[in-house]
mmCIF file of C-alpha atoms and ligand atoms in Angstrom:
data_model
loop_
_atom_site.group_PDB
_atom_site.id
_atom_site.type_symbol
_atom_site.label_atom_id
_atom_site.label_comp_id
_atom_site.label_asym_id
_atom_site.label_seq_id
_atom_site.Cartn_x
_atom_site.Cartn_y
_atom_site.Cartn_z
ATOM 1 C CA MET A 10 0.289 0.245 0.072
ATOM 2 C CA LEU A 11 1.466 3.471 -0.602
ATOM 3 C CA ILE A 12 1.719 5.583 1.558
ATOM 4 C CA LEU A 13 2.613 8.895 2.885
ATOM 5 C CA GLU A 14 4.944 9.562 5.176
ATOM 6 C CA ILE A 15 6.107 12.814 6.928
ATOM 7 C CA PHE A 16 10.205 13.644 8.241
ATOM 8 C CA ARG A 17 9.826 15.849 10.826
ATOM 9 C CA LYS A 18 13.546 17.130 10.198
ATOM 10 C CA PRO A 19 15.380 19.296 12.421
ATOM 11 C CA ARG A 20 15.071 23.356 11.298
ATOM 12 C CA GLN A 21 13.089 22.362 8.291
ATOM 13 C CA GLY A 22 10.270 21.916 9.604
ATOM 14 C CA TYR A 23 8.330 18.408 7.339
ATOM 15 C CA ARG A 24 9.696 16.629 4.036
ATOM 16 C CA VAL A 25 6.156 15.018 2.156
ATOM 17 C CA VAL A 26 7.649 11.915 0.490
ATOM 18 C CA SER A 27 5.749 8.989 -0.969
ATOM 19 C CA SER A 28 6.948 5.488 0.165
ATOM 20 C CA ARG A 29 6.107 1.389 -0.504
ATOM 21 C CA LYS A 30 6.617 1.164 4.051
ATOM 22 C CA LYS A 31 3.131 -0.128 5.748
ATOM 23 C CA HIS A 32 4.672 1.158 8.633
ATOM 24 C CA GLY A 33 1.775 3.614 10.421
ATOM 25 C CA ALA A 34 3.710 6.005 11.922
ATOM 26 C CA PHE A 35 4.404 8.299 10.834
ATOM 27 C CA ILE A 36 0.607 8.730 9.996
ATOM 28 C CA SER A 37 0.641 10.387 13.683
ATOM 29 C CA GLN A 38 2.262 13.435 12.366
ATOM 30 C CA MET A 39 0.301 13.685 9.500
ATOM 31 C CA ILE A 40 -2.440 14.206 11.458
ATOM 32 C CA THR A 41 -0.438 18.289 12.538
ATOM 33 C CA LEU A 42 -0.211 18.940 9.107
ATOM 34 C CA PRO A 43 -2.200 22.191 8.819
ATOM 35 C CA PHE A 44 -4.205 21.201 5.411
ATOM 36 C CA PHE A 45 -5.757 24.180 4.488
ATOM 37 C CA THR A 46 -7.176 21.913 1.322
ATOM 38 C CA PRO A 47 -10.706 22.565 0.520
ATOM 39 C CA GLY A 48 -11.804 19.674 1.935
ATOM 40 C CA PRO A 49 -11.447 17.036 2.451
ATOM 41 C CA SER A 50 -9.449 20.157 4.947
ATOM 42 C CA GLN A 51 -8.274 19.706 8.402
ATOM 43 C CA LEU A 52 -9.606 18.107 11.186
ATOM 44 C CA TYR A 53 -11.475 20.377 14.366
ATOM 45 C CA PRO A 54 -9.594 20.446 17.395
ATOM 46 C CA GLY A 55 -10.308 17.047 19.221
ATOM 47 C CA VAL A 56 -11.349 15.000 15.968
ATOM 48 C CA ALA A 57 -9.109 12.540 17.093
ATOM 49 C CA GLY A 58 -10.443 12.539 20.612
ATOM 50 C CA TRP A 59 -13.388 12.061 19.396
ATOM 51 C CA MET A 60 -12.088 9.194 17.511
ATOM 52 C CA GLN A 61 -11.163 6.948 20.230
ATOM 53 C CA GLU A 62 -14.426 7.555 21.621
ATOM 54 C CA ALA A 63 -15.940 5.857 19.869
ATOM 55 C CA ILE A 64 -14.383 3.094 19.609
ATOM 56 C CA SER A 65 -13.926 2.924 22.433
ATOM 57 C CA HIS A 66 -18.025 2.759 22.940
ATOM 58 C CA GLY A 67 -18.276 1.113 20.567
ATOM 59 C CA ILE A 68 -19.591 3.591 18.814
ATOM 60 C CA CYS A 69 -18.831 2.194 14.996
ATOM 61 C CA SER A 70 -20.645 -1.602 16.134
ATOM 62 C CA LEU A 71 -23.890 -0.354 16.992
ATOM 63 C CA SER A 72 -27.129 -1.391 15.697
ATOM 64 C CA HIS A 73 -28.121 1.491 13.628
ATOM 65 C CA ARG A 74 -32.399 0.626 15.416
ATOM 66 C CA SER A 75 -30.954 1.343 18.670
ATOM 67 C CA ALA A 76 -32.029 3.110 21.417
ATOM 68 C CA ALA A 77 -28.415 3.949 21.935
ATOM 69 C CA PHE A 78 -27.864 4.396 18.284
ATOM 70 C CA GLU A 79 -31.642 7.149 19.121
ATOM 71 C CA GLU A 80 -29.943 8.803 21.328
ATOM 72 C CA ILE A 81 -26.827 9.624 18.782
ATOM 73 C CA MET A 82 -28.839 11.073 16.210
ATOM 74 C CA LYS A 83 -31.632 12.947 18.521
ATOM 75 C CA GLY A 84 -28.780 14.446 20.209
ATOM 76 C CA THR A 85 -26.758 15.252 17.258
ATOM 77 C CA ILE A 86 -29.498 16.796 15.423
ATOM 78 C CA ALA A 87 -29.978 18.635 18.626
ATOM 79 C CA SER A 88 -26.699 21.104 17.984
ATOM 80 C CA LEU A 89 -27.099 21.352 14.711
ATOM 81 C CA ARG A 90 -31.102 23.567 14.847
ATOM 82 C CA GLU A 91 -29.447 25.465 18.263
ATOM 83 C CA LEU A 92 -25.797 26.033 16.077
ATOM 84 C CA MET A 93 -28.050 27.261 12.715
ATOM 85 C CA GLY A 94 -30.653 28.369 14.212
ATOM 86 C CA ILE A 95 -33.183 25.753 12.090
ATOM 87 C CA PRO A 96 -36.812 26.308 12.738
ATOM 88 C CA PRO A 97 -38.761 23.376 14.235
ATOM 89 C CA ALA A 98 -40.867 23.254 11.903
ATOM 90 C CA TYR A 99 -38.052 22.034 9.246
ATOM 91 C CA LEU A 100 -36.734 18.855 9.443
ATOM 92 C CA VAL A 101 -32.589 17.538 8.801
ATOM 93 C CA PHE A 102 -31.620 14.064 7.021
ATOM 94 C CA PHE A 103 -28.913 12.766 6.749
ATOM 95 C CA LEU A 104 -27.357 11.712 3.142
ATOM 96 C CA SER A 105 -24.235 10.333 2.073
ATOM 97 C CA SER A 106 -23.032 13.681 0.533
ATOM 98 C CA GLY A 107 -23.613 17.201 -0.801
ATOM 99 C CA THR A 108 -23.619 15.167 -4.421
ATOM 100 C CA GLU A 109 -25.415 13.580 -3.751
ATOM 101 C CA ALA A 110 -27.623 16.208 -1.619
ATOM 102 C CA MET A 111 -28.280 17.445 -4.948
ATOM 103 C CA GLU A 112 -29.725 14.648 -6.624
ATOM 104 C CA ARG A 113 -33.023 14.434 -3.616
ATOM 105 C CA VAL A 114 -33.399 17.699 -4.571
ATOM 106 C CA ILE A 115 -33.514 17.833 -7.884
ATOM 107 C CA GLN A 116 -35.625 14.729 -6.912
ATOM 108 C CA ASN A 117 -38.176 16.551 -4.497
ATOM 109 C CA GLY A 118 -38.536 19.586 -5.464
ATOM 110 C CA VAL A 119 -38.839 19.536 -9.444
ATOM 111 C CA LYS A 120 -41.858 18.274 -11.603
ATOM 112 C CA ASP A 121 -40.118 19.029 -14.303
ATOM 113 C CA VAL A 122 -39.261 23.109 -14.805
ATOM 114 C CA SER A 123 -36.226 23.795 -12.076
ATOM 115 C CA PHE A 124 -33.719 27.088 -13.024
ATOM 116 C CA HIS A 125 -29.888 27.168 -11.630
ATOM 117 C CA VAL A 126 -27.317 30.454 -11.492
ATOM 118 C CA THR A 127 -24.468 28.996 -11.866
ATOM 119 C CA GLN A 128 -20.543 30.393 -12.213
ATOM 120 C CA GLY A 129 -17.928 27.900 -12.144
ATOM 121 C CA ALA A 130 -17.816 23.927 -11.564
ATOM 122 C CA PHE A 131 -20.245 22.681 -8.423
ATOM 123 C CA SER A 132 -23.113 25.411 -9.767
ATOM 124 C CA GLU A 133 -23.069 23.807 -13.161
ATOM 125 C CA ARG A 134 -22.990 20.255 -11.220
ATOM 126 C CA PHE A 135 -26.465 21.167 -9.479
ATOM 127 C CA PHE A 136 -27.257 22.149 -13.499
ATOM 128 C CA ALA A 137 -26.562 18.966 -15.233
ATOM 129 C CA MET A 138 -27.498 17.224 -12.527
ATOM 130 C CA ALA A 139 -31.038 17.889 -13.429
ATOM 131 C CA ARG A 140 -31.023 17.446 -17.281
ATOM 132 C CA GLU A 141 -29.708 13.893 -16.049
ATOM 133 C CA LEU A 142 -32.860 12.779 -14.061
ATOM 134 C CA GLY A 143 -35.089 13.915 -16.794
ATOM 135 C CA LYS A 144 -35.672 17.964 -15.795
ATOM 136 C CA HIS A 145 -35.891 20.793 -18.157
ATOM 137 C CA PRO A 146 -34.062 23.101 -16.253
ATOM 138 C CA LEU A 147 -33.244 26.672 -17.294
ATOM 139 C CA ARG A 148 -29.885 28.665 -15.595
ATOM 140 C CA LYS A 149 -28.527 32.091 -15.946
ATOM 141 C CA GLU A 150 -25.158 31.629 -16.459
ATOM 142 C CA PHE A 151 -22.413 34.063 -14.630
ATOM 143 C CA ALA A 152 -18.545 34.382 -15.700
ATOM 144 C CA GLN A 153 -16.431 33.231 -13.297
ATOM 145 C CA GLY A 154 -14.370 35.158 -10.821
ATOM 146 C CA MET A 155 -17.488 38.009 -11.271
ATOM 147 C CA PRO A 156 -20.233 38.801 -9.364
ATOM 148 C CA VAL A 157 -23.395 36.318 -9.349
ATOM 149 C CA ASP A 158 -25.597 39.399 -9.631
ATOM 150 C CA LEU A 159 -29.019 38.815 -8.562
ATOM 151 C CA SER A 160 -30.567 42.171 -8.341
ATOM 152 C CA ALA A 161 -31.981 41.726 -11.647
ATOM 153 C CA MET A 162 -32.159 38.613 -12.505
ATOM 154 C CA GLU A 163 -35.673 37.550 -14.123
ATOM 155 C CA VAL A 164 -36.762 33.491 -12.861
ATOM 156 C CA GLN A 165 -39.834 32.168 -15.620
ATOM 157 C CA SER A 166 -42.766 31.535 -13.644
ATOM 158 C CA SER A 167 -42.355 28.645 -14.725
ATOM 159 C CA ALA A 168 -39.264 27.226 -12.240
ATOM 160 C CA GLU A 169 -39.845 25.243 -9.611
ATOM 161 C CA LEU A 170 -36.960 25.411 -7.518
ATOM 162 C CA ILE A 171 -34.376 27.382 -8.072
ATOM 163 C CA CYS A 172 -30.623 26.292 -7.116
ATOM 164 C CA LEU A 173 -28.263 28.800 -5.748
ATOM 165 C CA THR A 174 -24.636 28.038 -4.898
ATOM 166 C CA GLN A 175 -24.038 29.986 -1.752
ATOM 167 C CA ASN A 176 -20.409 29.354 -2.064
ATOM 168 C CA GLU A 177 -18.772 28.505 -5.475
ATOM 169 C CA THR A 178 -15.755 26.188 -3.497
ATOM 170 C CA SER A 179 -14.200 26.006 -8.134
ATOM 171 C CA THR A 180 -13.815 30.251 -8.665
ATOM 172 C CA GLY A 181 -13.988 31.345 -4.351
ATOM 173 C CA VAL A 182 -17.511 33.775 -5.339
ATOM 174 C CA GLN A 183 -19.872 34.342 -2.982
ATOM 175 C CA ILE A 184 -23.507 35.281 -3.181
ATOM 176 C CA PRO A 185 -24.277 37.830 0.146
ATOM 177 C CA VAL A 186 -27.230 36.558 2.865
ATOM 178 C CA ASP A 187 -28.146 40.465 1.763
ATOM 179 C CA ALA A 188 -28.521 39.295 -1.824
ATOM 180 C CA LEU A 189 -30.087 35.519 -0.860
ATOM 181 C CA LEU A 190 -31.742 37.747 1.777
ATOM 182 C CA GLN A 191 -33.402 40.919 -0.871
ATOM 183 C CA PHE A 192 -34.411 38.132 -3.667
ATOM 184 C CA ARG A 193 -36.088 36.220 -1.718
ATOM 185 C CA LYS A 194 -38.255 38.614 -1.450
ATOM 186 C CA LYS A 195 -39.459 39.783 -4.945
ATOM 187 C CA ASN A 196 -39.063 35.833 -5.376
ATOM 188 C CA PRO A 197 -41.795 34.208 -3.051
ATOM 189 C CA ASP A 198 -43.078 31.131 -4.448
ATOM 190 C CA ILE A 199 -40.666 29.026 -5.864
ATOM 191 C CA LEU A 200 -39.706 26.944 -3.901
ATOM 192 C CA LEU A 201 -35.871 28.062 -3.183
ATOM 193 C CA ALA A 202 -33.075 25.191 -2.797
ATOM 194 C CA ILE A 203 -29.465 26.771 -1.502
ATOM 195 C CA ASP A 204 -26.311 24.687 -1.923
ATOM 196 C CA ALA A 205 -24.038 25.636 1.404
ATOM 197 C CA VAL A 206 -21.825 22.673 0.967
ATOM 198 C CA SER A 207 -18.386 25.024 2.206
ATOM 199 C CA SER A 208 -19.981 26.965 3.279
ATOM 200 C CA ALA A 209 -21.798 26.221 6.586
ATOM 201 C CA PRO A 210 -21.976 27.040 9.631
ATOM 202 C CA CYS A 211 -19.866 29.868 9.006
ATOM 203 C CA ILE A 212 -22.503 32.221 7.912
ATOM 204 C CA PRO A 213 -25.283 33.781 9.362
ATOM 205 C CA LEU A 214 -27.896 31.996 6.580
ATOM 206 C CA PRO A 215 -31.235 32.396 6.857
ATOM 207 C CA ILE A 216 -32.541 28.982 6.851
ATOM 208 C CA GLU A 217 -36.106 30.774 8.102
ATOM 209 C CA ALA A 218 -36.452 31.893 4.410
ATOM 210 C CA MET A 219 -35.096 28.603 2.456
ATOM 211 C CA ASP A 220 -36.023 25.248 1.220
ATOM 212 C CA CYS A 221 -33.572 23.597 0.722
ATOM 213 C CA ILE A 222 -29.572 23.712 2.294
ATOM 214 C CA PHE A 223 -27.648 21.456 2.197
ATOM 215 C CA PHE A 224 -23.953 21.087 3.511
ATOM 216 C CA SER A 225 -21.438 18.016 3.786
ATOM 217 C CA VAL A 226 -18.737 17.608 6.900
ATOM 218 C CA GLN A 227 -15.606 17.719 5.197
ATOM 219 C CA LYS A 228 -14.976 21.980 4.844
ATOM 220 C CA CYS A 229 -15.630 24.228 7.103
ATOM 221 C CA PHE A 230 -16.821 20.780 10.602
ATOM 222 C CA GLY A 231 -13.225 19.342 9.375
ATOM 223 C CA LEU A 232 -14.771 15.772 9.281
ATOM 224 C CA PRO A 233 -13.666 12.455 7.754
ATOM 225 C CA ALA A 234 -15.987 13.087 4.049
ATOM 226 C CA GLY A 235 -18.757 10.299 4.371
ATOM 227 C CA LEU A 236 -22.076 12.485 5.318
ATOM 228 C CA CYS A 237 -24.086 15.116 4.405
ATOM 229 C CA VAL A 238 -26.843 17.214 6.023
ATOM 230 C CA LEU A 239 -30.230 18.524 4.345
ATOM 231 C CA ILE A 240 -32.498 20.850 5.953
ATOM 232 C CA VAL A 241 -36.222 20.829 4.454
ATOM 233 C CA SER A 242 -38.579 23.144 5.008
ATOM 234 C CA PRO A 243 -42.588 21.428 5.589
ATOM 235 C CA ARG A 244 -43.421 23.115 1.719
ATOM 236 C CA ALA A 245 -40.469 21.394 0.045
ATOM 237 C CA MET A 246 -41.742 18.056 2.269
ATOM 238 C CA LYS A 247 -45.317 18.894 1.110
ATOM 239 C CA LYS A 248 -44.678 19.348 -2.945
ATOM 240 C CA ALA A 249 -42.481 16.072 -2.172
ATOM 241 C CA GLU A 250 -45.824 14.363 -1.650
ATOM 242 C CA ALA A 251 -47.741 16.236 -3.949
ATOM 243 C CA ILE A 252 -44.831 15.173 -7.475
ATOM 244 C CA GLY A 253 -44.418 11.301 -5.387
ATOM 245 C CA LYS A 254 -47.426 11.108 -6.180
ATOM 246 C CA GLU A 255 -47.406 10.818 -10.250
ATOM 247 C CA GLN A 256 -43.896 10.264 -10.835
ATOM 248 C CA SER A 257 -40.919 8.757 -9.058
ATOM 249 C CA ILE A 258 -39.213 10.536 -6.521
ATOM 250 C CA GLY A 259 -36.234 8.594 -5.051
ATOM 251 C CA SER A 260 -36.478 5.022 -3.256
ATOM 252 C CA TYR A 261 -35.515 4.972 0.341
ATOM 253 C CA HIS A 262 -33.985 8.417 0.099
ATOM 254 C CA ALA A 263 -37.258 10.346 -0.722
ATOM 255 C CA PHE A 264 -38.483 13.296 1.259
ATOM 256 C CA PRO A 265 -41.234 11.008 2.945
ATOM 257 C CA SER A 266 -39.836 7.832 3.231
ATOM 258 C CA LEU A 267 -36.548 10.314 5.240
ATOM 259 C CA ALA A 268 -39.334 11.815 7.519
ATOM 260 C CA THR A 269 -40.584 9.154 8.277
ATOM 261 C CA TYR A 270 -36.735 7.302 9.082
ATOM 262 C CA ALA A 271 -36.054 10.239 11.037
ATOM 263 C CA ALA A 272 -39.332 11.109 13.225
ATOM 264 C CA LYS A 273 -38.520 7.888 15.163
ATOM 265 C CA ASN A 274 -34.539 9.589 14.498
ATOM 266 C CA GLN A 275 -33.741 7.278 12.971
ATOM 267 C CA THR A 276 -32.755 6.508 9.091
ATOM 268 C CA PRO A 277 -34.312 4.697 5.955
ATOM 269 C CA GLU A 278 -30.689 2.770 5.971
ATOM 270 C CA THR A 279 -27.360 1.833 7.831
ATOM 271 C CA PRO A 280 -25.725 5.560 8.068
ATOM 272 C CA ASN A 281 -22.668 6.246 8.348
ATOM 273 C CA VAL A 282 -22.819 6.351 12.743
ATOM 274 C CA LEU A 283 -19.631 6.795 13.409
ATOM 275 C CA ALA A 284 -19.652 10.531 11.367
ATOM 276 C CA ILE A 285 -22.930 11.119 12.994
ATOM 277 C CA PHE A 286 -21.153 10.580 16.209
ATOM 278 C CA LEU A 287 -18.444 13.096 15.765
ATOM 279 C CA LEU A 288 -20.333 16.097 14.089
ATOM 280 C CA GLY A 289 -22.900 15.848 17.048
ATOM 281 C CA LYS A 290 -18.990 16.732 18.811
ATOM 282 C CA VAL A 291 -18.638 18.751 16.879
ATOM 283 C CA CYS A 292 -21.905 20.501 16.727
ATOM 284 C CA ARG A 293 -21.187 21.049 20.521
ATOM 285 C CA ALA A 294 -17.684 22.635 20.791
ATOM 286 C CA MET A 295 -18.859 24.816 17.947
ATOM 287 C CA LEU A 296 -21.362 26.045 20.763
ATOM 288 C CA THR A 297 -18.801 26.539 23.322
ATOM 289 C CA THR A 298 -16.436 28.052 21.093
ATOM 290 C CA GLY A 299 -19.454 30.041 20.232
ATOM 291 C CA ILE A 300 -20.588 29.912 16.678
ATOM 292 C CA GLY A 301 -20.740 34.165 16.504
ATOM 293 C CA ALA A 302 -16.594 34.053 17.353
ATOM 294 C CA ILE A 303 -16.329 31.851 15.225
ATOM 295 C CA ARG A 304 -18.392 34.095 12.518
ATOM 296 C CA GLN A 305 -15.989 36.354 13.158
ATOM 297 C CA GLU A 306 -12.719 34.915 13.946
ATOM 298 C CA THR A 307 -13.468 34.051 10.208
ATOM 299 C CA GLU A 308 -14.016 36.651 9.067
ATOM 300 C CA LYS A 309 -10.848 37.993 10.135
ATOM 301 C CA LYS A 310 -8.309 35.731 8.475
ATOM 302 C CA ALA A 311 -10.432 36.077 5.583
ATOM 303 C CA GLU A 312 -9.358 39.976 5.286
ATOM 304 C CA LEU A 313 -5.579 38.781 6.323
ATOM 305 C CA LEU A 314 -5.971 36.244 3.599
ATOM 306 C CA TYR A 315 -7.100 39.276 1.683
ATOM 307 C CA SER A 316 -4.975 41.721 1.968
ATOM 308 C CA PHE A 317 -2.085 39.458 2.583
ATOM 309 C CA PHE A 318 -3.062 39.146 -1.350
ATOM 310 C CA ASP A 319 -4.778 41.801 -2.792
ATOM 311 C CA ALA A 320 -0.412 44.107 -2.718
ATOM 312 C CA HIS A 321 0.710 40.526 -2.456
ATOM 313 C CA PRO A 322 3.408 41.328 -6.345
ATOM 314 C CA SER A 323 2.430 38.590 -8.465
ATOM 315 C CA MET A 324 -0.462 36.218 -6.464
ATOM 316 C CA THR A 325 -3.696 37.495 -6.561
ATOM 317 C CA PRO A 326 -6.945 37.134 -5.843
ATOM 318 C CA PHE A 327 -9.269 35.985 -8.288
ATOM 319 C CA VAL A 328 -11.661 37.361 -7.408
ATOM 320 C CA GLU A 329 -12.273 41.143 -7.621
ATOM 321 C CA GLU A 330 -15.042 42.483 -6.356
ATOM 322 C CA PRO A 331 -14.432 42.516 -2.942
ATOM 323 C CA SER A 332 -18.464 41.971 -1.492
ATOM 324 C CA ALA A 333 -18.545 38.536 -3.392
ATOM 325 C CA ARG A 334 -15.402 37.371 -2.212
ATOM 326 C CA SER A 335 -15.747 33.658 -0.534
ATOM 327 C CA ARG A 336 -15.047 34.481 3.197
ATOM 328 C CA THR A 337 -14.592 30.240 3.348
ATOM 329 C CA VAL A 338 -12.441 29.024 -0.095
ATOM 330 C CA ILE A 339 -9.849 31.675 -0.836
ATOM 331 C CA VAL A 340 -9.515 31.338 -4.519
ATOM 332 C CA ILE A 341 -6.215 33.205 -5.761
ATOM 333 C CA ARG A 342 -4.480 33.059 -9.286
ATOM 334 C CA VAL A 343 -1.070 32.778 -9.318
ATOM 335 C CA PRO A 344 0.303 33.780 -13.018
ATOM 336 C CA ASP A 345 3.122 32.130 -12.987
ATOM 337 C CA GLY A 346 2.229 28.661 -11.801
ATOM 338 C CA SER A 347 0.393 26.923 -8.507
ATOM 339 C CA ALA A 348 2.315 23.425 -8.747
ATOM 340 C CA SER A 349 5.516 24.997 -7.944
ATOM 341 C CA VAL A 350 4.513 27.241 -4.814
ATOM 342 C CA ILE A 351 1.973 23.519 -3.290
ATOM 343 C CA SER A 352 5.075 21.631 -3.693
ATOM 344 C CA SER A 353 7.351 24.379 -1.759
ATOM 345 C CA LEU A 354 4.890 24.985 0.665
ATOM 346 C CA LYS A 355 4.746 21.037 0.941
ATOM 347 C CA THR A 356 8.097 20.999 2.115
ATOM 348 C CA GLN A 357 7.290 23.067 4.601
ATOM 349 C CA GLY A 358 4.104 20.836 5.859
ATOM 350 C CA LEU A 359 1.318 23.311 4.380
ATOM 351 C CA ILE A 360 -0.860 22.147 1.978
ATOM 352 C CA VAL A 361 -2.921 24.183 0.244
ATOM 353 C CA GLY A 362 -5.299 23.309 -2.869
ATOM 354 C CA ALA A 363 -4.992 23.524 -5.841
ATOM 355 C CA GLY A 364 -7.149 25.243 -8.579
ATOM 356 C CA TYR A 365 -10.270 23.658 -9.283
ATOM 357 C CA LYS A 366 -10.557 21.853 -12.806
ATOM 358 C CA GLU A 367 -8.993 24.012 -15.689
ATOM 359 C CA HIS A 368 -7.938 26.459 -13.623
ATOM 360 C CA LYS A 369 -5.125 24.004 -11.559
ATOM 361 C CA ASP A 370 -1.884 25.266 -12.938
ATOM 362 C CA THR A 371 -3.236 28.716 -12.759
ATOM 363 C CA CYS A 372 -4.476 29.027 -8.933
ATOM 364 C CA LEU A 373 -4.546 27.995 -5.394
ATOM 365 C CA ARG A 374 -7.074 27.211 -2.995
ATOM 366 C CA ILE A 375 -6.908 27.978 0.470
ATOM 367 C CA ALA A 376 -9.139 26.661 2.700
ATOM 368 C CA ASN A 377 -10.568 28.954 5.955
ATOM 369 C CA PHE A 378 -12.562 26.425 8.198
ATOM 370 C CA PRO A 379 -13.027 27.092 12.164
ATOM 371 C CA ALA A 380 -10.480 24.682 11.899
ATOM 372 C CA HIS A 381 -7.962 26.933 11.150
ATOM 373 C CA THR A 382 -5.408 29.176 13.489
ATOM 374 C CA VAL A 383 -5.342 32.402 13.049
ATOM 375 C CA ILE A 384 -1.254 31.355 13.700
ATOM 376 C CA GLN A 385 -2.066 28.792 11.423
ATOM 377 C CA MET A 386 -2.943 31.850 8.579
ATOM 378 C CA GLU A 387 -0.025 33.878 9.697
ATOM 379 C CA ARG A 388 2.697 30.895 9.075
ATOM 380 C CA LEU A 389 1.340 29.689 5.346
ATOM 381 C CA LEU A 390 1.087 33.490 4.933
ATOM 382 C CA ALA A 391 5.129 34.170 6.091
ATOM 383 C CA SER A 392 5.494 31.097 3.321
ATOM 384 C CA LEU A 393 3.907 33.210 0.825
ATOM 385 C CA LYS A 394 6.083 36.511 0.816
HETATM 386 C C1 PLP B 28 -17.460 20.240 -2.354
HETATM 387 C C2 PLP B 28 -18.511 20.536 -2.555
HETATM 388 C C3 PLP B 28 -19.839 19.585 -3.412
HETATM 389 C C4 PLP B 28 -19.348 17.800 -3.320
HETATM 390 O O1 PLP B 28 -19.911 17.767 -1.901
HETATM 391 P P1 PLP B 28 -19.564 16.746 -1.840
HETATM 392 O O2 PLP B 28 -20.347 16.388 -0.276
HETATM 393 O O3 PLP B 28 -17.157 16.401 -1.838
HETATM 394 O O4 PLP B 28 -20.851 15.349 -3.009
HETATM 395 C C5 PLP B 28 -21.240 20.798 -3.288
HETATM 396 N N1 PLP B 28 -21.081 21.740 -3.605
HETATM 397 C C6 PLP B 28 -20.491 22.399 -3.766
HETATM 398 C C7 PLP B 28 -20.321 24.345 -3.501
HETATM 399 C C8 PLP B 28 -18.398 21.555 -2.765
HETATM 400 O O5 PLP B 28 -18.247 23.073 -1.541
#
């Protein structure tokens, strides 16, 4: 098996090499490396200990039909509700990934026509998914890196569901929360789905103004991948039930099936019990720190990064308009090529992401998640000087 080994060399920071050695002795050092990759990313502090706790308490072997599991699920959902201000009437479901959530939202929220605002790879995926599922999606496309201006946008009356990517992880463009709210006021009657995969819970999303909101845990929550949270409004539930009378809305993960099991604090299938347990722990830890403090620190680190790159002689933010700049995924244009910067940072034990797809060689992506400390950011910037 090929594993990544990291050797601590005195005074030189970390050296990362691939090796065919099987021994896991270096794995423990790997987790000390700051991963600034936009997901999976740095683990939230405490995760290693909670994993150990899960193992010693038998949580990985627990039946998902047991009362003990129901307690875990109930606790995690209660913590999520508190952390994100989820209204009591909204339901909270667990899926396997953000990509799955796109599919479920289209299947359950659209009989025929969805409307998409696209600007980069993830919003494009959402749009393509609707086509793949046999729907007739409409779209408004914005140039990559440019602000998504919703103020003048008209949505065709045939649209049943509007799909917005609040934080486009491929380009580092965000839709500011007040712009979302104004857009909502202008279009109160159409269901609104928000992909908040790489921004929740770091921005104050007004959940009560939306119908389907989803995020996966390997981004801002600092957990291993393999779990996604989908929040559904009462009217989105009604719509799913209505569509379900006429056509397929999927099977075990159709909203009504998810709701039936959620009422018992269960899931239709055997879920990622470990991840549900860990998510509860991270939510409690975030509540202890305070979500306000986390959001403030996110803002502070984002400002640190953007002002550094605004002043940098060659590397510049991919998004020029300040209000459109993502707070959690900072995309940097590197005209001389990103590969050498990435590998040079790696030798110092700092792992940053490459640009997404066609921007792979010309951009860097730096995650600014709650697991990243101000000190780590400063260290990263000092290395980029
Ligand atoms: C990562 C990401 C996804 C995909 O989530 P998965 O859990 O990897 O399927 C979707 N949308 C956005 C904005 C993302 O950042």
